[in-house]
């Protein structure tokens, strides 16, 4: 098994492939989306690049997330930000939009976890968030993959944030 590569290593190779393949239609945000979805795996990055170019002709952030069928991390960040403010209604409204697009609970929880690790939330609150997200991830992975699991998680995150504000 290979160790995960850094984003810098993957980006360097992606740019080499883009130059050699003469791909002119790409954005920096598209490359960032490829890095995010690759999770340190060069094969994922190259496969996602190839699929995005084949399917859409251009590597944009929106096109990459369509190809990989993952919730957009910016929306997940907005959900976490709403929870950090204790605003359950805003968090649920954003989540309803994601759920309505057909994403599964495992897609949502996985993206929330990856986004949470780099969120600009108070460290104590962030640690408690990651702990709750981890518990929810275990329940979802064990088969309790319902909308209720994510809704409950968002409620618990809001309660944690409110308790911290005290």
PDB file of C-alpha atoms in Angstrom:
ATOM      1  CA  UNK A   1       0.000   0.000   0.000  1.00  0.00           C
ATOM      2  CA  UNK A   2       1.261   3.458  -0.890  1.00  0.00           C
ATOM      3  CA  UNK A   3       1.280   6.473   1.395  1.00  0.00           C
ATOM      4  CA  UNK A   4      -1.009   9.357   0.533  1.00  0.00           C
ATOM      5  CA  UNK A   5       0.551  12.044  -1.600  1.00  0.00           C
ATOM      6  CA  UNK A   6       0.484  15.718  -0.750  1.00  0.00           C
ATOM      7  CA  UNK A   7      -1.752  18.074  -2.680  1.00  0.00           C
ATOM      8  CA  UNK A   8       1.388  19.751  -4.011  1.00  0.00           C
ATOM      9  CA  UNK A   9       2.667  16.456  -5.460  1.00  0.00           C
ATOM     10  CA  UNK A  10      -0.665  15.650  -7.074  1.00  0.00           C
ATOM     11  CA  UNK A  11      -1.102  19.173  -8.438  1.00  0.00           C
ATOM     12  CA  UNK A  12       2.320  19.049 -10.076  1.00  0.00           C
ATOM     13  CA  UNK A  13       1.431  15.815 -11.892  1.00  0.00           C
ATOM     14  CA  UNK A  14      -2.038  17.054 -12.849  1.00  0.00           C
ATOM     15  CA  UNK A  15      -0.516  20.143 -14.452  1.00  0.00           C
ATOM     16  CA  UNK A  16       1.962  17.971 -16.370  1.00  0.00           C
ATOM     17  CA  UNK A  17      -0.866  15.788 -17.694  1.00  0.00           C
ATOM     18  CA  UNK A  18      -2.969  18.829 -18.573  1.00  0.00           C
ATOM     19  CA  UNK A  19      -0.058  20.309 -20.539  1.00  0.00           C
ATOM     20  CA  UNK A  20       0.764  17.045 -22.349  1.00  0.00           C
ATOM     21  CA  UNK A  21      -2.872  16.378 -23.207  1.00  0.00           C
ATOM     22  CA  UNK A  22      -3.335  20.015 -24.280  1.00  0.00           C
ATOM     23  CA  UNK A  23      -6.339  20.538 -22.009  1.00  0.00           C
ATOM     24  CA  UNK A  24      -7.083  24.238 -22.164  1.00  0.00           C
ATOM     25  CA  UNK A  25     -10.414  24.328 -20.364  1.00  0.00           C
ATOM     26  CA  UNK A  26      -9.647  24.265 -16.657  1.00  0.00           C
ATOM     27  CA  UNK A  27      -9.866  26.578 -13.677  1.00  0.00           C
ATOM     28  CA  UNK A  28      -7.835  26.742 -10.482  1.00  0.00           C
ATOM     29  CA  UNK A  29     -11.026  25.925  -8.566  1.00  0.00           C
ATOM     30  CA  UNK A  30     -11.434  22.858 -10.783  1.00  0.00           C
ATOM     31  CA  UNK A  31      -7.924  21.731  -9.895  1.00  0.00           C
ATOM     32  CA  UNK A  32      -8.639  22.329  -6.203  1.00  0.00           C
ATOM     33  CA  UNK A  33     -11.773  20.188  -6.508  1.00  0.00           C
ATOM     34  CA  UNK A  34      -9.695  17.411  -8.078  1.00  0.00           C
ATOM     35  CA  UNK A  35      -7.270  17.617  -5.154  1.00  0.00           C
ATOM     36  CA  UNK A  36     -10.062  17.549  -2.582  1.00  0.00           C
ATOM     37  CA  UNK A  37     -11.795  14.554  -4.151  1.00  0.00           C
ATOM     38  CA  UNK A  38      -8.542  12.634  -4.709  1.00  0.00           C
ATOM     39  CA  UNK A  39      -7.801  12.490  -0.982  1.00  0.00           C
ATOM     40  CA  UNK A  40      -4.101  11.976  -1.607  1.00  0.00           C
ATOM     41  CA  UNK A  41      -4.567   9.288  -4.273  1.00  0.00           C
ATOM     42  CA  UNK A  42      -2.957  10.057  -7.633  1.00  0.00           C
ATOM     43  CA  UNK A  43      -5.074   7.481  -9.459  1.00  0.00           C
ATOM     44  CA  UNK A  44      -8.260   9.120  -8.217  1.00  0.00           C
ATOM     45  CA  UNK A  45      -6.998  12.526  -9.286  1.00  0.00           C
ATOM     46  CA  UNK A  46      -6.087  11.351 -12.795  1.00  0.00           C
ATOM     47  CA  UNK A  47      -9.278   9.317 -13.222  1.00  0.00           C
ATOM     48  CA  UNK A  48     -11.396  12.261 -12.079  1.00  0.00           C
ATOM     49  CA  UNK A  49      -9.508  14.570 -14.439  1.00  0.00           C
ATOM     50  CA  UNK A  50     -10.076  12.203 -17.348  1.00  0.00           C
ATOM     51  CA  UNK A  51     -13.755  11.710 -16.533  1.00  0.00           C
ATOM     52  CA  UNK A  52     -14.371  15.441 -16.132  1.00  0.00           C
ATOM     53  CA  UNK A  53     -12.711  16.285 -19.449  1.00  0.00           C
ATOM     54  CA  UNK A  54     -14.504  13.429 -21.230  1.00  0.00           C
ATOM     55  CA  UNK A  55     -17.875  14.308 -19.758  1.00  0.00           C
ATOM     56  CA  UNK A  56     -17.818  18.091 -19.820  1.00  0.00           C
ATOM     57  CA  UNK A  57     -14.797  19.235 -21.819  1.00  0.00           C
ATOM     58  CA  UNK A  58     -13.793  21.638 -19.058  1.00  0.00           C
ATOM     59  CA  UNK A  59     -12.377  21.069 -15.595  1.00  0.00           C
ATOM     60  CA  UNK A  60     -14.360  23.403 -13.376  1.00  0.00           C
ATOM     61  CA  UNK A  61     -15.254  22.999  -9.731  1.00  0.00           C
ATOM     62  CA  UNK A  62     -18.901  22.339 -10.584  1.00  0.00           C
ATOM     63  CA  UNK A  63     -18.050  19.752 -13.247  1.00  0.00           C
ATOM     64  CA  UNK A  64     -15.648  17.841 -10.990  1.00  0.00           C
ATOM     65  CA  UNK A  65     -18.246  17.505  -8.232  1.00  0.00           C
ATOM     66  CA  UNK A  66     -20.817  16.336 -10.785  1.00  0.00           C
ATOM     67  CA  UNK A  67     -18.451  13.634 -12.017  1.00  0.00           C
ATOM     68  CA  UNK A  68     -17.439  12.350  -8.588  1.00  0.00           C
ATOM     69  CA  UNK A  69     -20.988  12.648  -7.225  1.00  0.00           C
ATOM     70  CA  UNK A  70     -19.996  14.226  -3.920  1.00  0.00           C
ATOM     71  CA  UNK A  71     -21.718  17.052  -2.083  1.00  0.00           C
ATOM     72  CA  UNK A  72     -19.941  20.334  -2.668  1.00  0.00           C
ATOM     73  CA  UNK A  73     -17.563  21.073   0.226  1.00  0.00           C
ATOM     74  CA  UNK A  74     -18.517  24.762   0.280  1.00  0.00           C
ATOM     75  CA  UNK A  75     -22.094  23.791   1.098  1.00  0.00           C
ATOM     76  CA  UNK A  76     -20.807  21.417   3.785  1.00  0.00           C
ATOM     77  CA  UNK A  77     -18.667  24.244   5.173  1.00  0.00           C
ATOM     78  CA  UNK A  78     -21.747  26.476   5.275  1.00  0.00           C
ATOM     79  CA  UNK A  79     -23.625  23.757   7.160  1.00  0.00           C
ATOM     80  CA  UNK A  80     -20.800  23.502   9.698  1.00  0.00           C
ATOM     81  CA  UNK A  81     -20.642  27.292  10.012  1.00  0.00           C
ATOM     82  CA  UNK A  82     -24.387  27.405  10.723  1.00  0.00           C
ATOM     83  CA  UNK A  83     -23.943  24.700  13.354  1.00  0.00           C
ATOM     84  CA  UNK A  84     -21.012  26.593  14.899  1.00  0.00           C
ATOM     85  CA  UNK A  85     -23.383  29.547  15.322  1.00  0.00           C
ATOM     86  CA  UNK A  86     -26.035  27.242  16.787  1.00  0.00           C
ATOM     87  CA  UNK A  87     -28.347  28.019  13.862  1.00  0.00           C
ATOM     88  CA  UNK A  88     -30.104  24.694  13.359  1.00  0.00           C
ATOM     89  CA  UNK A  89     -32.683  26.100  10.938  1.00  0.00           C
ATOM     90  CA  UNK A  90     -30.010  27.360   8.532  1.00  0.00           C
ATOM     91  CA  UNK A  91     -28.063  24.093   8.826  1.00  0.00           C
ATOM     92  CA  UNK A  92     -31.174  22.006   8.136  1.00  0.00           C
ATOM     93  CA  UNK A  93     -32.187  24.164   5.173  1.00  0.00           C
ATOM     94  CA  UNK A  94     -28.765  23.673   3.573  1.00  0.00           C
ATOM     95  CA  UNK A  95     -28.859  19.952   4.349  1.00  0.00           C
ATOM     96  CA  UNK A  96     -32.333  19.576   2.812  1.00  0.00           C
ATOM     97  CA  UNK A  97     -30.944  21.002  -0.413  1.00  0.00           C
ATOM     98  CA  UNK A  98     -28.121  18.423  -0.431  1.00  0.00           C
ATOM     99  CA  UNK A  99     -30.426  15.540   0.519  1.00  0.00           C
ATOM    100  CA  UNK A 100     -32.894  16.558  -2.175  1.00  0.00           C
ATOM    101  CA  UNK A 101     -30.170  16.130  -4.786  1.00  0.00           C
ATOM    102  CA  UNK A 102     -30.005  12.438  -3.962  1.00  0.00           C
ATOM    103  CA  UNK A 103     -26.792  12.216  -1.969  1.00  0.00           C
ATOM    104  CA  UNK A 104     -26.613   9.349   0.494  1.00  0.00           C
ATOM    105  CA  UNK A 105     -25.881   9.684   4.184  1.00  0.00           C
ATOM    106  CA  UNK A 106     -22.415   8.156   3.666  1.00  0.00           C
ATOM    107  CA  UNK A 107     -21.630  10.758   0.961  1.00  0.00           C
ATOM    108  CA  UNK A 108     -22.733  13.569   3.266  1.00  0.00           C
ATOM    109  CA  UNK A 109     -20.959  12.365   6.408  1.00  0.00           C
ATOM    110  CA  UNK A 110     -17.708  11.677   4.563  1.00  0.00           C
ATOM    111  CA  UNK A 111     -17.610  15.151   3.055  1.00  0.00           C
ATOM    112  CA  UNK A 112     -18.617  16.801   6.335  1.00  0.00           C
ATOM    113  CA  UNK A 113     -15.754  15.021   8.076  1.00  0.00           C
ATOM    114  CA  UNK A 114     -13.134  16.052   5.506  1.00  0.00           C
ATOM    115  CA  UNK A 115     -14.361  19.644   5.531  1.00  0.00           C
ATOM    116  CA  UNK A 116     -14.529  19.784   9.331  1.00  0.00           C
ATOM    117  CA  UNK A 117     -10.855  18.861   9.673  1.00  0.00           C
ATOM    118  CA  UNK A 118      -9.879  22.153   8.023  1.00  0.00           C
ATOM    119  CA  UNK A 119     -12.696  24.352   9.324  1.00  0.00           C
ATOM    120  CA  UNK A 120     -12.071  27.670  10.993  1.00  0.00           C
ATOM    121  CA  UNK A 121     -14.002  26.815  14.152  1.00  0.00           C
ATOM    122  CA  UNK A 122     -12.794  27.278  17.734  1.00  0.00           C
ATOM    123  CA  UNK A 123     -10.467  24.313  18.465  1.00  0.00           C
ATOM    124  CA  UNK A 124     -12.471  23.017  21.446  1.00  0.00           C
ATOM    125  CA  UNK A 125     -15.698  23.155  19.460  1.00  0.00           C
ATOM    126  CA  UNK A 126     -14.025  21.611  16.423  1.00  0.00           C
ATOM    127  CA  UNK A 127     -12.712  18.694  18.468  1.00  0.00           C
ATOM    128  CA  UNK A 128     -16.200  18.039  19.847  1.00  0.00           C
ATOM    129  CA  UNK A 129     -17.650  18.360  16.312  1.00  0.00           C
ATOM    130  CA  UNK A 130     -15.180  15.827  14.915  1.00  0.00           C
ATOM    131  CA  UNK A 131     -15.984  13.422  17.752  1.00  0.00           C
ATOM    132  CA  UNK A 132     -19.731  13.643  17.029  1.00  0.00           C
ATOM    133  CA  UNK A 133     -19.164  13.345  13.285  1.00  0.00           C
ATOM    134  CA  UNK A 134     -17.063  10.240  13.927  1.00  0.00           C
ATOM    135  CA  UNK A 135     -19.823   8.622  16.000  1.00  0.00           C
ATOM    136  CA  UNK A 136     -22.400   9.431  13.332  1.00  0.00           C
ATOM    137  CA  UNK A 137     -20.086   8.059  10.648  1.00  0.00           C
ATOM    138  CA  UNK A 138     -19.807   4.755  12.545  1.00  0.00           C
ATOM    139  CA  UNK A 139     -23.595   4.461  12.841  1.00  0.00           C
ATOM    140  CA  UNK A 140     -24.073   5.245   9.147  1.00  0.00           C
ATOM    141  CA  UNK A 141     -21.350   2.792   8.121  1.00  0.00           C
ATOM    142  CA  UNK A 142     -23.093   0.146  10.257  1.00  0.00           C
ATOM    143  CA  UNK A 143     -26.225   0.543   8.148  1.00  0.00           C
ATOM    144  CA  UNK A 144     -28.186   3.295   9.887  1.00  0.00           C
ATOM    145  CA  UNK A 145     -27.865   5.445   6.773  1.00  0.00           C
ATOM    146  CA  UNK A 146     -30.971   7.561   7.088  1.00  0.00           C
ATOM    147  CA  UNK A 147     -31.699  11.239   6.830  1.00  0.00           C
ATOM    148  CA  UNK A 148     -32.486  11.160  10.539  1.00  0.00           C
ATOM    149  CA  UNK A 149     -28.849  10.312  11.353  1.00  0.00           C
ATOM    150  CA  UNK A 150     -27.583  13.456   9.640  1.00  0.00           C
ATOM    151  CA  UNK A 151     -30.395  15.595  11.050  1.00  0.00           C
ATOM    152  CA  UNK A 152     -29.601  14.344  14.548  1.00  0.00           C
ATOM    153  CA  UNK A 153     -25.927  15.043  14.008  1.00  0.00           C
ATOM    154  CA  UNK A 154     -26.630  18.622  12.965  1.00  0.00           C
ATOM    155  CA  UNK A 155     -28.776  19.128  16.064  1.00  0.00           C
ATOM    156  CA  UNK A 156     -26.009  17.774  18.305  1.00  0.00           C
ATOM    157  CA  UNK A 157     -23.433  20.018  16.611  1.00  0.00           C
ATOM    158  CA  UNK A 158     -25.621  23.057  17.236  1.00  0.00           C
ATOM    159  CA  UNK A 159     -26.046  22.044  20.884  1.00  0.00           C
ATOM    160  CA  UNK A 160     -22.272  21.697  21.270  1.00  0.00           C
ATOM    161  CA  UNK A 161     -21.730  25.168  19.817  1.00  0.00           C
ATOM    162  CA  UNK A 162     -24.404  26.702  22.040  1.00  0.00           C
ATOM    163  CA  UNK A 163     -22.955  25.010  25.135  1.00  0.00           C
ATOM    164  CA  UNK A 164     -19.520  26.402  24.289  1.00  0.00           C
ATOM    165  CA  UNK A 165     -20.905  29.937  23.991  1.00  0.00           C
ATOM    166  CA  UNK A 166     -22.460  29.276  27.351  1.00  0.00           C
TER     167      UNK A 166
END
